[in-house]
PDB file of C-alpha atoms in Angstrom:
ATOM      1  CA  MET M   1      12.420   0.739   9.237  1.00  0.00           C
ATOM      2  CA  THR M   2      10.908  -2.733   9.043  1.00  0.00           C
ATOM      3  CA  PRO M   3       7.608  -3.454   7.286  1.00  0.00           C
ATOM      4  CA  ARG M   4       6.216  -4.494  10.653  1.00  0.00           C
ATOM      5  CA  ALA M   5       7.141  -1.152  12.179  1.00  0.00           C
ATOM      6  CA  ARG M   6       5.421   0.613   9.274  1.00  0.00           C
ATOM      7  CA  LEU M   7       2.125  -0.991  10.139  1.00  0.00           C
ATOM      8  CA  HIS M   8       2.422  -0.345  13.853  1.00  0.00           C
ATOM      9  CA  GLY M   9       3.668   3.208  13.656  1.00  0.00           C
ATOM     10  CA  LEU M  10       1.838   4.445  10.529  1.00  0.00           C
ATOM     11  CA  TRP M  11       3.658   4.809   7.247  1.00  0.00           C
ATOM     12  CA  PRO M  12       6.169   7.659   7.066  1.00  0.00           C
ATOM     13  CA  ALA M  13       5.263  11.045   5.689  1.00  0.00           C
ATOM     14  CA  LEU M  14       7.917  10.585   3.005  1.00  0.00           C
ATOM     15  CA  LEU M  15       5.426   8.425   1.130  1.00  0.00           C
ATOM     16  CA  VAL M  16       3.209  11.465   0.769  1.00  0.00           C
ATOM     17  CA  LEU M  17       6.012  13.263  -1.057  1.00  0.00           C
ATOM     18  CA  ALA M  18       6.683  10.230  -3.219  1.00  0.00           C
ATOM     19  CA  LEU M  19       3.068  10.221  -4.335  1.00  0.00           C
ATOM     20  CA  THR M  20       3.093  13.813  -5.541  1.00  0.00           C
ATOM     21  CA  GLY M  21       2.047  13.720  -9.171  1.00  0.00           C
ATOM     22  CA  CYS M  22       1.199  10.007  -9.095  1.00  0.00           C
ATOM     23  CA  GLY M  23      -1.537   8.765 -11.376  1.00  0.00           C
ATOM     24  CA  THR M  24      -4.894   7.889  -9.912  1.00  0.00           C
ATOM     25  CA  VAL M  25      -7.455   5.389 -11.065  1.00  0.00           C
ATOM     26  CA  HIS M  26     -11.222   5.232 -10.735  1.00  0.00           C
ATOM     27  CA  ALA M  27     -13.188   2.009 -10.698  1.00  0.00           C
ATOM     28  CA  GLY M  28     -13.428   0.624 -14.196  1.00  0.00           C
ATOM     29  CA  ALA M  29     -10.391   2.486 -15.480  1.00  0.00           C
ATOM     30  CA  GLY M  30      -7.455   0.666 -13.939  1.00  0.00           C
ATOM     31  CA  ALA M  31      -3.837   0.154 -14.905  1.00  0.00           C
ATOM     32  CA  GLY M  32      -4.506  -3.173 -16.587  1.00  0.00           C
ATOM     33  CA  ALA M  33      -8.266  -3.068 -17.010  1.00  0.00           C
ATOM     34  CA  THR M  34      -9.745  -4.545 -20.169  1.00  0.00           C
ATOM     35  CA  SER M  35     -13.316  -4.916 -21.396  1.00  0.00           C
ATOM     36  CA  GLU M  36     -13.245  -8.473 -20.080  1.00  0.00           C
ATOM     37  CA  ALA M  37     -11.337  -9.644 -17.019  1.00  0.00           C
ATOM     38  CA  PRO M  38      -8.420 -11.926 -17.948  1.00  0.00           C
ATOM     39  CA  ASP M  39      -8.031 -15.504 -16.888  1.00  0.00           C
ATOM     40  CA  HIS M  40      -7.286 -15.831 -13.176  1.00  0.00           C
ATOM     41  CA  ALA M  41      -3.953 -17.481 -13.984  1.00  0.00           C
ATOM     42  CA  GLU M  42      -2.857 -14.262 -15.679  1.00  0.00           C
ATOM     43  CA  LEU M  43      -3.886 -12.247 -12.616  1.00  0.00           C
ATOM     44  CA  VAL M  44      -1.800 -14.575 -10.458  1.00  0.00           C
ATOM     45  CA  ALA M  45       1.154 -14.005 -12.781  1.00  0.00           C
ATOM     46  CA  ARG M  46       0.698 -10.239 -12.588  1.00  0.00           C
ATOM     47  CA  ALA M  47       0.584 -10.369  -8.789  1.00  0.00           C
ATOM     48  CA  THR M  48       3.697 -12.546  -8.753  1.00  0.00           C
ATOM     49  CA  ALA M  49       5.493 -10.024 -10.971  1.00  0.00           C
ATOM     50  CA  LEU M  50       4.652  -7.441  -8.307  1.00  0.00           C
ATOM     51  CA  GLN M  51       6.199  -9.842  -5.749  1.00  0.00           C
ATOM     52  CA  THR M  52       2.897 -10.350  -3.962  1.00  0.00           C
ATOM     53  CA  ARG M  53      -0.074 -12.736  -4.158  1.00  0.00           C
ATOM     54  CA  THR M  54      -3.675 -12.318  -5.221  1.00  0.00           C
ATOM     55  CA  ASP M  55      -4.863 -13.273  -1.730  1.00  0.00           C
ATOM     56  CA  ARG M  56      -2.929 -10.285  -0.345  1.00  0.00           C
ATOM     57  CA  VAL M  57      -4.428  -7.689  -2.679  1.00  0.00           C
ATOM     58  CA  TYR M  58      -7.138  -5.686  -0.944  1.00  0.00           C
ATOM     59  CA  VAL M  59      -9.047  -2.629  -2.119  1.00  0.00           C
ATOM     60  CA  THR M  60     -11.225  -0.093  -0.350  1.00  0.00           C
ATOM     61  CA  GLU M  61     -13.528   2.827  -1.055  1.00  0.00           C
ATOM     62  CA  ILE M  62     -13.051   6.303   0.395  1.00  0.00           C
ATOM     63  CA  PRO M  63     -15.336   9.158  -0.693  1.00  0.00           C
ATOM     64  CA  GLY M  64     -13.270  11.839  -2.410  1.00  0.00           C
ATOM     65  CA  PHE M  65     -10.176   9.623  -2.707  1.00  0.00           C
ATOM     66  CA  THR M  66      -8.906   7.622  -5.671  1.00  0.00           C
ATOM     67  CA  LEU M  67      -6.244   4.956  -5.904  1.00  0.00           C
ATOM     68  CA  ALA M  68      -2.766   6.257  -6.776  1.00  0.00           C
ATOM     69  CA  THR M  69      -1.747   3.630  -9.317  1.00  0.00           C
ATOM     70  CA  GLN M  70       1.988   4.202  -8.880  1.00  0.00           C
ATOM     71  CA  SER M  71       1.672   3.402  -5.170  1.00  0.00           C
ATOM     72  CA  VAL M  72       0.596  -0.205  -5.755  1.00  0.00           C
ATOM     73  CA  GLY M  73       3.324  -2.598  -4.656  1.00  0.00           C
ATOM     74  CA  VAL M  74       4.649  -5.251  -2.341  1.00  0.00           C
ATOM     75  CA  LEU M  75       4.742  -4.691   1.411  1.00  0.00           C
ATOM     76  CA  GLY M  76       7.223  -6.759   3.392  1.00  0.00           C
ATOM     77  CA  ASP M  77       7.911 -10.214   2.000  1.00  0.00           C
ATOM     78  CA  ASP M  78       4.724 -10.821   0.028  1.00  0.00           C
ATOM     79  CA  GLY M  79       2.170  -8.355   1.382  1.00  0.00           C
ATOM     80  CA  PHE M  80       0.419  -5.570  -0.480  1.00  0.00           C
ATOM     81  CA  GLY M  81       0.327  -1.822  -0.080  1.00  0.00           C
ATOM     82  CA  SER M  82      -1.448   1.008  -1.879  1.00  0.00           C
ATOM     83  CA  SER M  83      -2.387   4.629  -1.310  1.00  0.00           C
ATOM     84  CA  TYR M  84      -5.481   6.660  -2.041  1.00  0.00           C
ATOM     85  CA  THR M  85      -5.251  10.413  -2.618  1.00  0.00           C
ATOM     86  CA  ASP M  86      -7.714  13.295  -2.827  1.00  0.00           C
ATOM     87  CA  LYS M  87      -7.587  16.570  -4.748  1.00  0.00           C
ATOM     88  CA  HIS M  88      -5.876  18.278  -1.821  1.00  0.00           C
ATOM     89  CA  GLY M  89      -2.982  15.824  -1.807  1.00  0.00           C
ATOM     90  CA  HIS M  90      -4.115  13.998   1.325  1.00  0.00           C
ATOM     91  CA  VAL M  91      -3.151  10.326   1.450  1.00  0.00           C
ATOM     92  CA  VAL M  92      -4.809   7.290   3.027  1.00  0.00           C
ATOM     93  CA  GLN M  93      -2.709   4.138   2.994  1.00  0.00           C
ATOM     94  CA  LEU M  94      -3.914   0.548   2.830  1.00  0.00           C
ATOM     95  CA  GLY M  95      -1.571  -2.226   3.902  1.00  0.00           C
ATOM     96  CA  VAL M  96      -1.987  -6.000   4.048  1.00  0.00           C
ATOM     97  CA  GLU M  97       0.770  -8.092   5.519  1.00  0.00           C
ATOM     98  CA  ARG M  98       1.327 -11.476   7.082  1.00  0.00           C
ATOM     99  CA  ALA M  99       2.414 -10.773  10.623  1.00  0.00           C
ATOM    100  CA  ASP M 100       2.991 -12.503  13.941  1.00  0.00           C
ATOM    101  CA  TYR M 101       1.520  -9.695  16.021  1.00  0.00           C
ATOM    102  CA  SER M 102      -1.937  -8.468  16.918  1.00  0.00           C
ATOM    103  CA  PRO M 103      -3.277  -4.983  16.232  1.00  0.00           C
ATOM    104  CA  ALA M 104      -3.733  -4.829  19.997  1.00  0.00           C
ATOM    105  CA  ASP M 105       0.046  -4.522  20.270  1.00  0.00           C
ATOM    106  CA  CYS M 106      -0.274  -0.856  19.312  1.00  0.00           C
ATOM    107  CA  GLY M 107      -0.159  -0.017  23.016  1.00  0.00           C
ATOM    108  CA  LYS M 108       2.995  -2.060  23.577  1.00  0.00           C
ATOM    109  CA  LYS M 109       5.174  -1.319  20.558  1.00  0.00           C
ATOM    110  CA  PRO M 110       7.240   1.810  19.878  1.00  0.00           C
ATOM    111  CA  VAL M 111       6.026   3.983  17.020  1.00  0.00           C
ATOM    112  CA  SER M 112       8.069   4.747  13.924  1.00  0.00           C
ATOM    113  CA  ASP M 113       6.473   7.951  12.645  1.00  0.00           C
ATOM    114  CA  GLY M 114       8.630  10.336  14.652  1.00  0.00           C
ATOM    115  CA  SER M 115       6.050  11.080  17.345  1.00  0.00           C
ATOM    116  CA  ALA M 116       6.466  10.552  21.065  1.00  0.00           C
ATOM    117  CA  GLY M 117       4.206   7.505  21.168  1.00  0.00           C
ATOM    118  CA  TYR M 118       0.627   6.302  20.986  1.00  0.00           C
ATOM    119  CA  THR M 119      -1.973   8.618  22.453  1.00  0.00           C
ATOM    120  CA  VAL M 120      -4.865   6.225  21.736  1.00  0.00           C
ATOM    121  CA  CYS M 121      -4.969   2.449  21.438  1.00  0.00           C
ATOM    122  CA  GLU M 122      -8.413   0.950  21.813  1.00  0.00           C
ATOM    123  CA  ARG M 123     -10.596  -1.823  20.492  1.00  0.00           C
ATOM    124  CA  GLU M 124     -13.703  -1.199  18.378  1.00  0.00           C
ATOM    125  CA  GLY M 125     -15.491  -4.444  17.735  1.00  0.00           C
ATOM    126  CA  GLU M 126     -13.256  -6.585  15.528  1.00  0.00           C
ATOM    127  CA  ARG M 127     -10.844  -3.722  14.785  1.00  0.00           C
ATOM    128  CA  TRP M 128      -8.311  -1.693  16.725  1.00  0.00           C
ATOM    129  CA  TYR M 129      -7.888   2.047  16.526  1.00  0.00           C
ATOM    130  CA  SER M 130      -4.539   3.679  17.251  1.00  0.00           C
ATOM    131  CA  GLU M 131      -3.434   7.284  17.161  1.00  0.00           C
ATOM    132  CA  THR M 132      -0.230   9.247  17.650  1.00  0.00           C
ATOM    133  CA  ALA M 133       0.487  12.952  17.546  1.00  0.00           C
ATOM    134  CA  LEU M 134       1.005  12.628  13.777  1.00  0.00           C
ATOM    135  CA  GLY M 135      -1.410  10.027  12.473  1.00  0.00           C
ATOM    136  CA  ARG M 136      -4.132   7.473  13.051  1.00  0.00           C
ATOM    137  CA  ALA M 137      -4.855   3.923  11.926  1.00  0.00           C
ATOM    138  CA  TYR M 138      -7.429   1.167  12.013  1.00  0.00           C
ATOM    139  CA  ALA M 139      -6.294  -2.441  11.887  1.00  0.00           C
ATOM    140  CA  ARG M 140      -7.950  -5.840  11.936  1.00  0.00           C
ATOM    141  CA  THR M 141      -6.840  -9.422  11.504  1.00  0.00           C
ATOM    142  CA  GLU M 142      -7.936 -11.589   8.566  1.00  0.00           C
ATOM    143  CA  GLY M 143      -6.637 -15.085   9.284  1.00  0.00           C
ATOM    144  CA  ASP M 144      -2.856 -14.728   9.392  1.00  0.00           C
ATOM    145  CA  LEU M 145      -2.981 -11.257   7.838  1.00  0.00           C
ATOM    146  CA  VAL M 146      -3.224  -7.807   9.347  1.00  0.00           C
ATOM    147  CA  VAL M 147      -5.183  -5.279   7.277  1.00  0.00           C
ATOM    148  CA  THR M 148      -4.328  -1.673   8.164  1.00  0.00           C
ATOM    149  CA  VAL M 149      -5.712   1.643   6.952  1.00  0.00           C
ATOM    150  CA  SER M 150      -3.762   4.703   8.088  1.00  0.00           C
ATOM    151  CA  ALA M 151      -3.386   8.402   7.439  1.00  0.00           C
ATOM    152  CA  GLU M 152      -1.920  11.585   8.827  1.00  0.00           C
ATOM    153  CA  LEU M 153      -4.280  13.377  11.192  1.00  0.00           C
ATOM    154  CA  ALA M 154      -4.993  16.154   8.698  1.00  0.00           C
ATOM    155  CA  ALA M 155      -5.647  13.705   5.845  1.00  0.00           C
ATOM    156  CA  ALA M 156      -8.680  11.869   7.206  1.00  0.00           C
ATOM    157  CA  ASP M 157     -10.761  12.025  10.360  1.00  0.00           C
ATOM    158  CA  ARG M 158     -11.548   8.979  12.451  1.00  0.00           C
ATOM    159  CA  ASP M 159     -14.971   8.369  10.909  1.00  0.00           C
ATOM    160  CA  THR M 160     -13.539   8.466   7.387  1.00  0.00           C
ATOM    161  CA  LEU M 161     -10.763   6.080   8.306  1.00  0.00           C
ATOM    162  CA  ARG M 162     -13.181   3.706  10.040  1.00  0.00           C
ATOM    163  CA  ALA M 163     -15.374   3.580   6.945  1.00  0.00           C
ATOM    164  CA  ALA M 164     -12.311   2.932   4.760  1.00  0.00           C
ATOM    165  CA  ALA M 165     -11.196   0.138   7.068  1.00  0.00           C
ATOM    166  CA  ASP M 166     -14.643  -1.469   7.025  1.00  0.00           C
ATOM    167  CA  ALA M 167     -14.803  -1.211   3.227  1.00  0.00           C
ATOM    168  CA  ALA M 168     -11.391  -2.852   2.748  1.00  0.00           C
ATOM    169  CA  HIS M 169     -11.868  -6.268   1.170  1.00  0.00           C
ATOM    170  CA  LEU M 170     -10.062  -8.906  -0.847  1.00  0.00           C
ATOM    171  CA  ALA M 171     -10.042  -7.854  -4.483  1.00  0.00           C
ATOM    172  CA  ASP M 172     -12.075  -9.942  -6.907  1.00  0.00           C
ATOM    173  CA  ASP M 173     -10.807 -10.725 -10.399  1.00  0.00           C
ATOM    174  CA  ALA M 174     -12.282  -7.563 -11.930  1.00  0.00           C
ATOM    175  CA  GLU M 175     -10.660  -5.418  -9.240  1.00  0.00           C
ATOM    176  CA  LEU M 176      -7.361  -7.253  -9.600  1.00  0.00           C
ATOM    177  CA  ASP M 177      -7.435  -6.510 -13.301  1.00  0.00           C
ATOM    178  CA  GLU M 178      -7.990  -2.823 -12.559  1.00  0.00           C
ATOM    179  CA  ILE M 179      -5.106  -2.301 -10.164  1.00  0.00           C
ATOM    180  CA  LEU M 180      -2.390  -4.853 -10.958  1.00  0.00           C
ATOM    181  CA  PRO M 181       0.157  -3.602 -13.517  1.00  0.00           C
ATOM    182  CA  PRO M 182       0.141  -5.492 -16.816  1.00  0.00           C
ATOM    183  CA  LEU M 183       2.808  -8.160 -17.182  1.00  0.00           C
ATOM    184  CA  GLY M 184       6.178  -6.574 -17.884  1.00  0.00           C
ATOM    185  CA  GLN M 185       5.190  -3.261 -16.316  1.00  0.00           C
ATOM    186  CA  ALA M 186       5.564  -4.049 -12.627  1.00  0.00           C
ATOM    187  CA  PRO M 187       8.186  -1.937 -10.800  1.00  0.00           C
ATOM    188  CA  GLY M 188      11.634  -3.441 -11.310  1.00  0.00           C
ATOM    189  CA  SER M 189      10.532  -5.673 -14.169  1.00  0.00           C
ATOM    190  CA  GLN M 190      12.269  -3.590 -16.818  1.00  0.00           C
ATOM    191  CA  PRO M 191      16.060  -3.256 -17.087  1.00  0.00           C
ATOM    192  CA  ILE M 192      17.470   0.193 -16.450  1.00  0.00           C
ATOM    193  CA  GLU M 193      19.327   1.558 -19.451  1.00  0.00           C
ATOM    194  CA  ARG M 194      22.455   3.599 -18.722  1.00  0.00           C
ATOM    195  CA  GLY M 195      23.811   5.956 -21.298  1.00  0.00           C
ATOM    196  CA  ASP M 196      27.264   6.029 -19.676  1.00  0.00           C
ATOM    197  CA  LEU M 197      27.958   2.354 -20.462  1.00  0.00           C
ATOM    198  CA  PRO M 198      29.735   1.753 -23.797  1.00  0.00           C
ATOM    199  CA  PRO M 199      28.053  -0.691 -26.220  1.00  0.00           C
ATOM    200  CA  GLU M 200      31.153  -2.904 -26.377  1.00  0.00           C
ATOM    201  CA  GLY M 201      34.220  -3.733 -24.350  1.00  0.00           C
ATOM    202  CA  ASP M 202      34.329  -4.602 -20.650  1.00  0.00           C
ATOM    203  CA  GLY M 203      31.327  -2.412 -19.788  1.00  0.00           C
ATOM    204  CA  ALA M 204      33.286   0.236 -17.892  1.00  0.00           C
ATOM    205  CA  PRO M 205      31.399   3.554 -17.617  1.00  0.00           C
ATOM    206  CA  ASN M 206      32.048   6.133 -20.315  1.00  0.00           C
ATOM    207  CA  ASN M 207      32.967   9.367 -18.561  1.00  0.00           C
ATOM    208  CA  GLU M 208      33.482  11.440 -21.684  1.00  0.00           C
ATOM    209  CA  VAL M 209      31.718  14.787 -21.867  1.00  0.00           C
ATOM    210  CA  GLY M 210      28.208  14.277 -23.180  1.00  0.00           C
ATOM    211  CA  ALA M 211      27.714  10.788 -21.746  1.00  0.00           C
ATOM    212  CA  SER M 212      24.603  10.665 -19.626  1.00  0.00           C
ATOM    213  CA  GLY M 213      22.358   8.177 -17.845  1.00  0.00           C
TER     214      GLY M 213
END
């Protein structure tokens, strides 16, 4: 599945399973939040470590939902994605990606969420609403970016999703500090230690009983 297909066809339900047990964060209590926002250059470095850019990081507000901190990450080449969860395990996903398509293409592109196709694709002011048998999404363009808010049908109704889409905005420095992982803690930034590799020699795996990863 390509990142572009994810935005058009709503993100797969597998992400919901991946978020089970993920940490959540409320405003003012983020992953890297400090009493005073760091220098913007540090925020840029933290975004770069996440393989994205500060001008791709958006946040939103959804009553009853909080940001799942472990969901924060790159989308596509240098976009940004995050998920918000409620106490029932429902998930609303926020995605920001540079794209060469319009949200209006929802009526022309195949879906990727396993449903038969779009049942709704219509314009609402500056945004587009799309729906399939499994999920719904609002999308709008911001310059060369497409900002999408999506959810399974049971996770959020249309009004809730519309409000989340309208509230989505470019994160300021304080918000960046809340949600961007501290330097050295971005996914993939730490080497994976393997207990089955011997400390010396040619590095061949140690398959003796008791060796573990």
